mmCIF file of N, CA, C and O in Angstrom:
data_model
loop_
_atom_site.group_PDB
_atom_site.id
_atom_site.type_symbol
_atom_site.label_atom_id
_atom_site.label_comp_id
_atom_site.label_asym_id
_atom_site.label_seq_id
_atom_site.Cartn_x
_atom_site.Cartn_y
_atom_site.Cartn_z
ATOM 1 N N MET A 106 11.138 10.908 19.242
ATOM 2 C CA MET A 106 12.404 10.506 18.758
ATOM 3 C C MET A 106 12.353 9.991 17.393
ATOM 4 O O MET A 106 13.207 10.302 16.581
ATOM 5 N N LYS A 107 11.254 9.246 17.019
ATOM 6 C CA LYS A 107 11.169 8.724 15.725
ATOM 7 C C LYS A 107 11.033 9.832 14.576
ATOM 8 O O LYS A 107 11.529 9.877 13.556
ATOM 9 N N GLU A 108 10.330 10.952 15.017
ATOM 10 C CA GLU A 108 10.135 12.031 14.076
ATOM 11 C C GLU A 108 11.433 12.763 13.882
ATOM 12 O O GLU A 108 11.779 13.088 12.794
ATOM 13 N N LEU A 109 12.192 12.896 14.918
ATOM 14 C CA LEU A 109 13.503 13.479 14.848
ATOM 15 C C LEU A 109 14.444 12.635 13.904
ATOM 16 O O LEU A 109 15.216 13.246 13.137
ATOM 17 N N LEU A 110 14.404 11.398 14.153
ATOM 18 C CA LEU A 110 15.246 10.531 13.290
ATOM 19 C C LEU A 110 14.801 10.603 11.785
ATOM 20 O O LEU A 110 15.691 10.647 10.902
ATOM 21 N N ASN A 111 13.570 10.656 11.580
ATOM 22 C CA ASN A 111 13.066 10.638 10.117
ATOM 23 C C ASN A 111 13.462 12.042 9.640
ATOM 24 O O ASN A 111 13.869 12.024 8.354
ATOM 25 N N TYR A 112 13.409 12.981 10.335
ATOM 26 C CA TYR A 112 13.696 14.465 9.804
ATOM 27 C C TYR A 112 15.220 14.368 9.605
ATOM 28 O O TYR A 112 15.657 14.963 8.480
ATOM 29 N N HIS A 113 16.022 13.892 10.427
ATOM 30 C CA HIS A 113 17.469 13.767 10.244
ATOM 31 C C HIS A 113 17.874 12.989 8.966
ATOM 32 O O HIS A 113 18.759 13.396 8.185
ATOM 33 N N ILE A 114 17.186 11.814 8.797
ATOM 34 C CA ILE A 114 17.469 11.004 7.674
ATOM 35 C C ILE A 114 17.060 11.749 6.367
ATOM 36 O O ILE A 114 17.890 11.786 5.424
ATOM 37 N N SER A 115 15.987 12.390 6.336
ATOM 38 C CA SER A 115 15.581 13.173 5.119
ATOM 39 C C SER A 115 16.400 14.240 4.811
ATOM 40 O O SER A 115 16.748 14.560 3.624
ATOM 41 N N VAL A 116 16.877 14.949 5.813
ATOM 42 C CA VAL A 116 17.717 16.137 5.602
ATOM 43 C C VAL A 116 19.100 15.731 5.159
ATOM 44 O O VAL A 116 19.692 16.186 4.114
ATOM 45 N N VAL A 117 19.678 14.702 5.828
ATOM 46 C CA VAL A 117 21.040 14.188 5.435
ATOM 47 C C VAL A 117 20.879 13.578 4.013
ATOM 48 O O VAL A 117 21.733 13.745 3.165
ATOM 49 N N TYR A 118 19.867 12.739 3.804
ATOM 50 C CA TYR A 118 19.715 12.189 2.526
ATOM 51 C C TYR A 118 19.607 13.142 1.328
ATOM 52 O O TYR A 118 20.178 12.978 0.337
ATOM 53 N N GLY A 119 18.929 14.220 1.534
ATOM 54 C CA GLY A 119 18.865 15.283 0.561
ATOM 55 C C GLY A 119 20.136 16.084 0.461
ATOM 56 O O GLY A 119 20.555 16.422 -0.578
ATOM 57 N N ASP A 120 20.760 16.319 1.593
ATOM 58 C CA ASP A 120 22.027 17.202 1.639
ATOM 59 C C ASP A 120 23.144 16.544 0.906
ATOM 60 O O ASP A 120 23.950 17.300 0.225
ATOM 61 N N ILE A 121 23.304 15.195 0.984
ATOM 62 C CA ILE A 121 24.444 14.585 0.409
ATOM 63 C C ILE A 121 24.129 14.201 -1.042
ATOM 64 O O ILE A 121 24.988 13.569 -1.629
ATOM 65 N N GLY A 122 23.084 14.480 -1.562
ATOM 66 C CA GLY A 122 22.734 14.296 -2.993
ATOM 67 C C GLY A 122 22.161 12.962 -3.328
ATOM 68 O O GLY A 122 22.222 12.477 -4.508
ATOM 69 N N LEU A 123 21.689 12.195 -2.314
ATOM 70 C CA LEU A 123 21.149 10.904 -2.580
ATOM 71 C C LEU A 123 19.641 10.847 -3.006
ATOM 72 O O LEU A 123 19.142 9.681 -3.143
ATOM 73 N N SER A 124 19.070 11.994 -3.094
ATOM 74 C CA SER A 124 17.603 11.900 -3.274
ATOM 75 C C SER A 124 17.236 11.404 -4.646
ATOM 76 O O SER A 124 16.187 10.717 -4.753
ATOM 77 N N ASN A 125 18.202 11.518 -5.605
ATOM 78 C CA ASN A 125 17.864 10.949 -6.915
ATOM 79 C C ASN A 125 18.774 9.626 -7.191
ATOM 80 O O ASN A 125 18.741 9.168 -8.345
ATOM 81 N N PHE A 126 19.473 9.242 -6.159
ATOM 82 C CA PHE A 126 20.431 8.147 -6.384
ATOM 83 C C PHE A 126 19.790 6.811 -6.733
ATOM 84 O O PHE A 126 20.132 6.097 -7.666
ATOM 85 N N TRP A 127 18.615 6.474 -6.006
ATOM 86 C CA TRP A 127 17.995 5.254 -6.375
ATOM 87 C C TRP A 127 17.329 5.189 -7.739
ATOM 88 O O TRP A 127 17.455 4.167 -8.419
ATOM 89 N N SER A 128 16.689 6.258 -8.099
ATOM 90 C CA SER A 128 16.121 6.185 -9.482
ATOM 91 C C SER A 128 17.223 6.268 -10.496
ATOM 92 O O SER A 128 17.028 5.452 -11.535
ATOM 93 N N THR A 129 18.320 6.857 -10.364
ATOM 94 C CA THR A 129 19.375 6.748 -11.272
ATOM 95 C C THR A 129 19.999 5.429 -11.334
ATOM 96 O O THR A 129 20.357 4.810 -12.337
ATOM 97 N N PHE A 130 20.207 4.776 -10.094
ATOM 98 C CA PHE A 130 20.649 3.451 -10.030
ATOM 99 C C PHE A 130 19.790 2.411 -10.702
ATOM 100 O O PHE A 130 20.195 1.607 -11.464
ATOM 101 N N GLN A 131 18.491 2.589 -10.565
ATOM 102 C CA GLN A 131 17.581 1.753 -11.219
ATOM 103 C C GLN A 131 17.609 1.741 -12.748
ATOM 104 O O GLN A 131 17.482 0.745 -13.380
ATOM 105 N N THR A 132 17.806 3.036 -13.234
ATOM 106 C CA THR A 132 17.918 3.056 -14.746
ATOM 107 C C THR A 132 19.209 2.627 -15.251
ATOM 108 O O THR A 132 19.242 2.265 -16.438
ATOM 109 N N ASN A 133 20.246 2.662 -14.462
ATOM 110 C CA ASN A 133 21.577 2.311 -15.047
ATOM 111 C C ASN A 133 22.144 1.025 -14.542
ATOM 112 O O ASN A 133 23.225 0.589 -14.891
ATOM 113 N N VAL A 134 21.509 0.264 -13.708
ATOM 114 C CA VAL A 134 21.946 -0.929 -13.175
ATOM 115 C C VAL A 134 22.127 -2.025 -14.238
ATOM 116 O O VAL A 134 23.102 -2.828 -14.099
ATOM 117 N N LYS A 135 21.367 -1.892 -15.304
ATOM 118 C CA LYS A 135 21.506 -2.978 -16.348
ATOM 119 C C LYS A 135 22.878 -2.883 -17.006
ATOM 120 O O LYS A 135 23.510 -3.929 -17.376
ATOM 121 N N TYR A 136 23.427 -1.683 -17.126
ATOM 122 C CA TYR A 136 24.736 -1.451 -17.677
ATOM 123 C C TYR A 136 25.839 -1.911 -16.716
ATOM 124 O O TYR A 136 26.867 -2.451 -17.190
ATOM 125 N N ILE A 137 25.571 -1.685 -15.384
ATOM 126 C CA ILE A 137 26.607 -2.184 -14.510
ATOM 127 C C ILE A 137 26.613 -3.667 -14.388
ATOM 128 O O ILE A 137 27.729 -4.183 -14.418
ATOM 129 N N ILE A 138 25.480 -4.318 -14.499
ATOM 130 C CA ILE A 138 25.428 -5.817 -14.450
ATOM 131 C C ILE A 138 26.115 -6.326 -15.765
ATOM 132 O O ILE A 138 26.843 -7.307 -15.698
ATOM 133 N N PHE A 139 25.809 -5.714 -16.826
ATOM 134 C CA PHE A 139 26.369 -6.161 -18.210
ATOM 135 C C PHE A 139 27.990 -6.055 -18.104
ATOM 136 O O PHE A 139 28.739 -7.029 -18.416
ATOM 137 N N ALA A 140 28.497 -4.954 -17.633
ATOM 138 C CA ALA A 140 29.850 -4.736 -17.590
ATOM 139 C C ALA A 140 30.539 -5.652 -16.546
ATOM 140 O O ALA A 140 31.671 -6.237 -16.916
ATOM 141 N N ALA A 141 29.958 -5.847 -15.429
ATOM 142 C CA ALA A 141 30.407 -6.824 -14.487
ATOM 143 C C ALA A 141 30.441 -8.330 -14.967
ATOM 144 O O ALA A 141 31.464 -9.005 -14.741
ATOM 145 N N THR A 142 29.408 -8.590 -15.645
ATOM 146 C CA THR A 142 29.292 -9.957 -16.227
ATOM 147 C C THR A 142 30.388 -10.217 -17.210
ATOM 148 O O THR A 142 31.056 -11.132 -17.252
ATOM 149 N N LEU A 143 30.527 -9.209 -18.079
ATOM 150 C CA LEU A 143 31.595 -9.411 -19.054
ATOM 151 C C LEU A 143 32.985 -9.357 -18.426
ATOM 152 O O LEU A 143 33.860 -10.198 -18.934
ATOM 153 N N ALA A 144 33.237 -8.535 -17.492
ATOM 154 C CA ALA A 144 34.558 -8.551 -16.752
ATOM 155 C C ALA A 144 34.903 -9.917 -16.137
ATOM 156 O O ALA A 144 35.954 -10.516 -16.214
ATOM 157 N N PHE A 145 33.793 -10.475 -15.391
ATOM 158 C CA PHE A 145 33.984 -11.814 -14.782
ATOM 159 C C PHE A 145 34.183 -12.859 -15.796
ATOM 160 O O PHE A 145 34.937 -13.830 -15.632
ATOM 161 N N MET A 146 33.418 -12.840 -16.935
ATOM 162 C CA MET A 146 33.583 -13.856 -17.966
ATOM 163 C C MET A 146 34.978 -13.845 -18.588
ATOM 164 O O MET A 146 35.574 -14.863 -18.838
ATOM 165 N N ILE A 147 35.504 -12.594 -18.773
ATOM 166 C CA ILE A 147 36.928 -12.479 -19.395
ATOM 167 C C ILE A 147 37.922 -12.979 -18.400
ATOM 168 O O ILE A 147 38.817 -13.732 -18.747
ATOM 169 N N ARG A 148 37.720 -12.719 -17.076
ATOM 170 C CA ARG A 148 38.628 -13.207 -16.032
ATOM 171 C C ARG A 148 38.590 -14.791 -15.964
ATOM 172 O O ARG A 148 39.711 -15.420 -15.921
ATOM 173 N N GLU A 149 37.406 -15.363 -16.204
ATOM 174 C CA GLU A 149 37.349 -16.839 -16.170
ATOM 175 C C GLU A 149 37.853 -17.418 -17.334
ATOM 176 O O GLU A 149 38.448 -18.480 -17.321
ATOM 177 N N TRP A 150 37.639 -16.818 -18.445
ATOM 178 C CA TRP A 150 38.201 -17.262 -19.766
ATOM 179 C C TRP A 150 39.699 -17.315 -19.750
ATOM 180 O O TRP A 150 40.295 -18.236 -20.161
ATOM 181 N N LYS A 151 40.277 -16.211 -19.150
ATOM 182 C CA LYS A 151 41.800 -16.202 -19.071
ATOM 183 C C LYS A 151 42.282 -17.314 -18.110
ATOM 184 O O LYS A 151 43.348 -17.840 -18.267
ATOM 185 N N ALA A 152 41.515 -17.665 -17.067
ATOM 186 C CA ALA A 152 41.931 -18.637 -16.187
ATOM 187 C C ALA A 152 41.570 -20.125 -16.701
ATOM 188 O O ALA A 152 41.741 -21.069 -16.027
ATOM 189 N N LYS A 153 41.022 -20.095 -17.951
ATOM 190 C CA LYS A 153 40.613 -21.382 -18.581
ATOM 191 C C LYS A 153 39.674 -22.163 -17.764
ATOM 192 O O LYS A 153 39.676 -23.344 -17.746
ATOM 193 N N ALA A 154 38.705 -21.493 -17.061
ATOM 194 C CA ALA A 154 37.695 -22.108 -16.384
ATOM 195 C C ALA A 154 36.312 -21.880 -17.084
ATOM 196 O O ALA A 154 35.571 -20.974 -16.860
ATOM 197 N N VAL A 155 36.104 -22.801 -18.099
ATOM 198 C CA VAL A 155 34.980 -22.614 -19.009
ATOM 199 C C VAL A 155 33.611 -22.890 -18.306
ATOM 200 O O VAL A 155 32.587 -22.124 -18.438
ATOM 201 N N GLY A 156 33.609 -23.735 -17.256
ATOM 202 C CA GLY A 156 32.364 -23.917 -16.610
ATOM 203 C C GLY A 156 32.011 -22.747 -15.759
ATOM 204 O O GLY A 156 30.829 -22.404 -15.744
ATOM 205 N N LYS A 157 32.820 -22.086 -15.119
ATOM 206 C CA LYS A 157 32.669 -20.971 -14.388
ATOM 207 C C LYS A 157 32.218 -19.784 -15.241
ATOM 208 O O LYS A 157 31.342 -18.941 -14.894
ATOM 209 N N MET A 158 32.836 -19.719 -16.458
ATOM 210 C CA MET A 158 32.521 -18.707 -17.374
ATOM 211 C C MET A 158 31.038 -18.873 -17.942
ATOM 212 O O MET A 158 30.261 -17.929 -17.961
ATOM 213 N N VAL A 159 30.678 -20.087 -18.117
ATOM 214 C CA VAL A 159 29.197 -20.304 -18.510
ATOM 215 C C VAL A 159 28.189 -19.942 -17.454
ATOM 216 O O VAL A 159 27.166 -19.388 -17.655
ATOM 217 N N MET A 160 28.578 -20.386 -16.163
ATOM 218 C CA MET A 160 27.677 -20.016 -15.065
ATOM 219 C C MET A 160 27.617 -18.490 -14.876
ATOM 220 O O MET A 160 26.546 -17.994 -14.561
ATOM 221 N N THR A 161 28.706 -17.871 -15.011
ATOM 222 C CA THR A 161 28.762 -16.382 -14.949
ATOM 223 C C THR A 161 27.908 -15.735 -16.053
ATOM 224 O O THR A 161 27.145 -14.909 -15.692
ATOM 225 N N PHE A 162 27.893 -16.318 -17.269
ATOM 226 C CA PHE A 162 27.047 -15.836 -18.315
ATOM 227 C C PHE A 162 25.489 -16.111 -17.931
ATOM 228 O O PHE A 162 24.724 -15.260 -18.137
ATOM 229 N N ILE A 163 25.234 -17.259 -17.476
ATOM 230 C CA ILE A 163 23.761 -17.567 -17.109
ATOM 231 C C ILE A 163 23.297 -16.577 -16.010
ATOM 232 O O ILE A 163 22.188 -16.045 -16.046
ATOM 233 N N VAL A 164 24.065 -16.556 -14.905
ATOM 234 C CA VAL A 164 23.619 -15.636 -13.768
ATOM 235 C C VAL A 164 23.596 -14.215 -14.173
ATOM 236 O O VAL A 164 22.626 -13.539 -13.942
ATOM 237 N N GLY A 165 24.569 -13.724 -14.894
ATOM 238 C CA GLY A 165 24.481 -12.386 -15.444
ATOM 239 C C GLY A 165 23.308 -12.079 -16.365
ATOM 240 O O GLY A 165 22.699 -11.016 -16.326
ATOM 241 N N SER A 166 22.966 -13.010 -17.184
ATOM 242 C CA SER A 166 21.912 -12.903 -18.101
ATOM 243 C C SER A 166 20.573 -12.825 -17.319
ATOM 244 O O SER A 166 19.702 -12.035 -17.655
ATOM 245 N N ILE A 167 20.440 -13.659 -16.287
ATOM 246 C CA ILE A 167 19.201 -13.531 -15.481
ATOM 247 C C ILE A 167 19.076 -12.251 -14.784
ATOM 248 O O ILE A 167 17.972 -11.697 -14.734
ATOM 249 N N LEU A 168 20.219 -11.758 -14.170
ATOM 250 C CA LEU A 168 20.129 -10.501 -13.422
ATOM 251 C C LEU A 168 19.886 -9.406 -14.511
ATOM 252 O O LEU A 168 19.112 -8.462 -14.229
ATOM 253 N N PHE A 169 20.532 -9.422 -15.672
ATOM 254 C CA PHE A 169 20.228 -8.412 -16.642
ATOM 255 C C PHE A 169 18.765 -8.432 -17.123
ATOM 256 O O PHE A 169 18.162 -7.337 -17.227
ATOM 257 N N ALA A 170 18.230 -9.596 -17.304
ATOM 258 C CA ALA A 170 16.788 -9.612 -17.699
ATOM 259 C C ALA A 170 15.866 -9.166 -16.613
ATOM 260 O O ALA A 170 14.832 -8.483 -16.845
ATOM 261 N N LEU A 171 16.168 -9.439 -15.323
ATOM 262 C CA LEU A 171 15.422 -8.925 -14.280
ATOM 263 C C LEU A 171 15.502 -7.452 -14.072
ATOM 264 O O LEU A 171 14.459 -6.797 -13.690
ATOM 265 N N THR A 172 16.529 -6.815 -14.468
ATOM 266 C CA THR A 172 16.624 -5.433 -14.293
ATOM 267 C C THR A 172 16.301 -4.602 -15.506
ATOM 268 O O THR A 172 16.408 -3.370 -15.478
ATOM 269 N N LEU A 173 15.859 -5.196 -16.548
ATOM 270 C CA LEU A 173 15.425 -4.455 -17.742
ATOM 271 C C LEU A 173 14.255 -3.605 -17.431
ATOM 272 O O LEU A 173 14.114 -2.492 -17.946
ATOM 273 N N ASN A 174 13.383 -4.042 -16.543
ATOM 274 C CA ASN A 174 12.258 -3.268 -16.000
ATOM 275 C C ASN A 174 12.395 -3.135 -14.580
ATOM 276 O O ASN A 174 11.992 -3.971 -13.764
ATOM 277 N N PRO A 175 12.860 -1.905 -14.115
ATOM 278 C CA PRO A 175 13.222 -1.699 -12.715
ATOM 279 C C PRO A 175 11.974 -1.694 -11.801
ATOM 280 O O PRO A 175 12.149 -1.971 -10.657
ATOM 281 N N GLU A 176 10.770 -1.478 -12.327
ATOM 282 C CA GLU A 176 9.588 -1.534 -11.438
ATOM 283 C C GLU A 176 9.309 -2.942 -11.012
ATOM 284 O O GLU A 176 8.657 -3.073 -9.940
ATOM 285 N N THR A 177 9.768 -3.945 -11.610
ATOM 286 C CA THR A 177 9.340 -5.326 -11.265
ATOM 287 C C THR A 177 10.240 -5.821 -10.110
ATOM 288 O O THR A 177 9.740 -6.485 -9.190
ATOM 289 N N VAL A 178 11.444 -5.347 -10.053
ATOM 290 C CA VAL A 178 12.402 -5.941 -9.036
ATOM 291 C C VAL A 178 12.958 -4.942 -8.142
ATOM 292 O O VAL A 178 12.912 -5.005 -6.916
ATOM 293 N N LEU A 179 13.476 -3.812 -8.675
ATOM 294 C CA LEU A 179 14.330 -2.879 -8.027
ATOM 295 C C LEU A 179 13.405 -1.905 -7.199
ATOM 296 O O LEU A 179 13.656 -1.503 -6.014
ATOM 297 N N GLN A 180 12.233 -1.518 -7.649
ATOM 298 C CA GLN A 180 11.463 -0.534 -6.940
ATOM 299 C C GLN A 180 10.920 -1.086 -5.591
ATOM 300 O O GLN A 180 10.977 -0.430 -4.586
ATOM 301 N N PRO A 181 10.383 -2.375 -5.575
ATOM 302 C CA PRO A 181 9.992 -2.972 -4.275
ATOM 303 C C PRO A 181 11.081 -3.001 -3.217
ATOM 304 O O PRO A 181 11.001 -2.721 -2.019
ATOM 305 N N ILE A 182 12.366 -3.238 -3.707
ATOM 306 C CA ILE A 182 13.517 -3.385 -2.879
ATOM 307 C C ILE A 182 13.867 -2.045 -2.322
ATOM 308 O O ILE A 182 14.092 -1.883 -1.104
ATOM 309 N N GLY A 183 13.791 -1.017 -3.222
ATOM 310 C CA GLY A 183 14.086 0.322 -2.731
ATOM 311 C C GLY A 183 13.103 0.881 -1.685
ATOM 312 O O GLY A 183 13.412 1.491 -0.787
ATOM 313 N N GLN A 184 11.915 0.557 -1.927
ATOM 314 C CA GLN A 184 10.825 0.971 -1.043
ATOM 315 C C GLN A 184 10.913 0.218 0.299
ATOM 316 O O GLN A 184 10.803 0.862 1.397
ATOM 317 N N LYS A 185 11.360 -0.995 0.307
ATOM 318 C CA LYS A 185 11.546 -1.846 1.461
ATOM 319 C C LYS A 185 12.664 -1.128 2.277
ATOM 320 O O LYS A 185 12.680 -1.015 3.598
ATOM 321 N N LEU A 186 13.799 -0.832 1.633
ATOM 322 C CA LEU A 186 14.951 -0.254 2.276
ATOM 323 C C LEU A 186 14.533 1.159 2.861
ATOM 324 O O LEU A 186 15.015 1.360 4.032
ATOM 325 N N MET A 187 13.868 1.921 2.168
ATOM 326 C CA MET A 187 13.342 3.252 2.754
ATOM 327 C C MET A 187 12.533 2.990 3.958
ATOM 328 O O MET A 187 12.653 3.777 4.874
ATOM 329 N N GLN A 188 11.650 1.920 3.918
ATOM 330 C CA GLN A 188 10.795 1.706 5.138
ATOM 331 C C GLN A 188 11.704 1.224 6.275
ATOM 332 O O GLN A 188 11.448 1.752 7.477
ATOM 333 N N MET A 189 12.749 0.545 6.028
ATOM 334 C CA MET A 189 13.657 -0.035 7.068
ATOM 335 C C MET A 189 14.464 1.186 7.759
ATOM 336 O O MET A 189 14.643 1.131 8.929
ATOM 337 N N ILE A 190 14.855 2.174 6.904
ATOM 338 C CA ILE A 190 15.544 3.252 7.494
ATOM 339 C C ILE A 190 14.625 4.305 8.114
ATOM 340 O O ILE A 190 15.166 5.256 8.778
ATOM 341 N N GLY A 191 13.402 4.219 7.726
ATOM 342 C CA GLY A 191 12.478 5.152 8.198
ATOM 343 C C GLY A 191 12.328 6.387 7.537
ATOM 344 O O GLY A 191 11.805 7.460 8.013
ATOM 345 N N ALA A 192 12.800 6.404 6.235
ATOM 346 C CA ALA A 192 12.623 7.762 5.439
ATOM 347 C C ALA A 192 11.264 7.765 4.714
ATOM 348 O O ALA A 192 10.680 6.750 4.486
#
């Protein structure tokens, strides 16, 4: 049963085009985090919540710095996810 499930996951994973998704996500996640941080900061600035804006900047900066090198943070997470689904 486990072999059948692994085969099904690998076939479906490749058929729907997700085989390169994780590597593409790893290389582009820093831009996503930067854009999201900027959007949240603008939203908090418009709401005149300076404290929340500063905290958004700090958290976004830490996440951006962690994702500059995907092998340090994202690759182990991706490998663990693949182990969990059995692929």
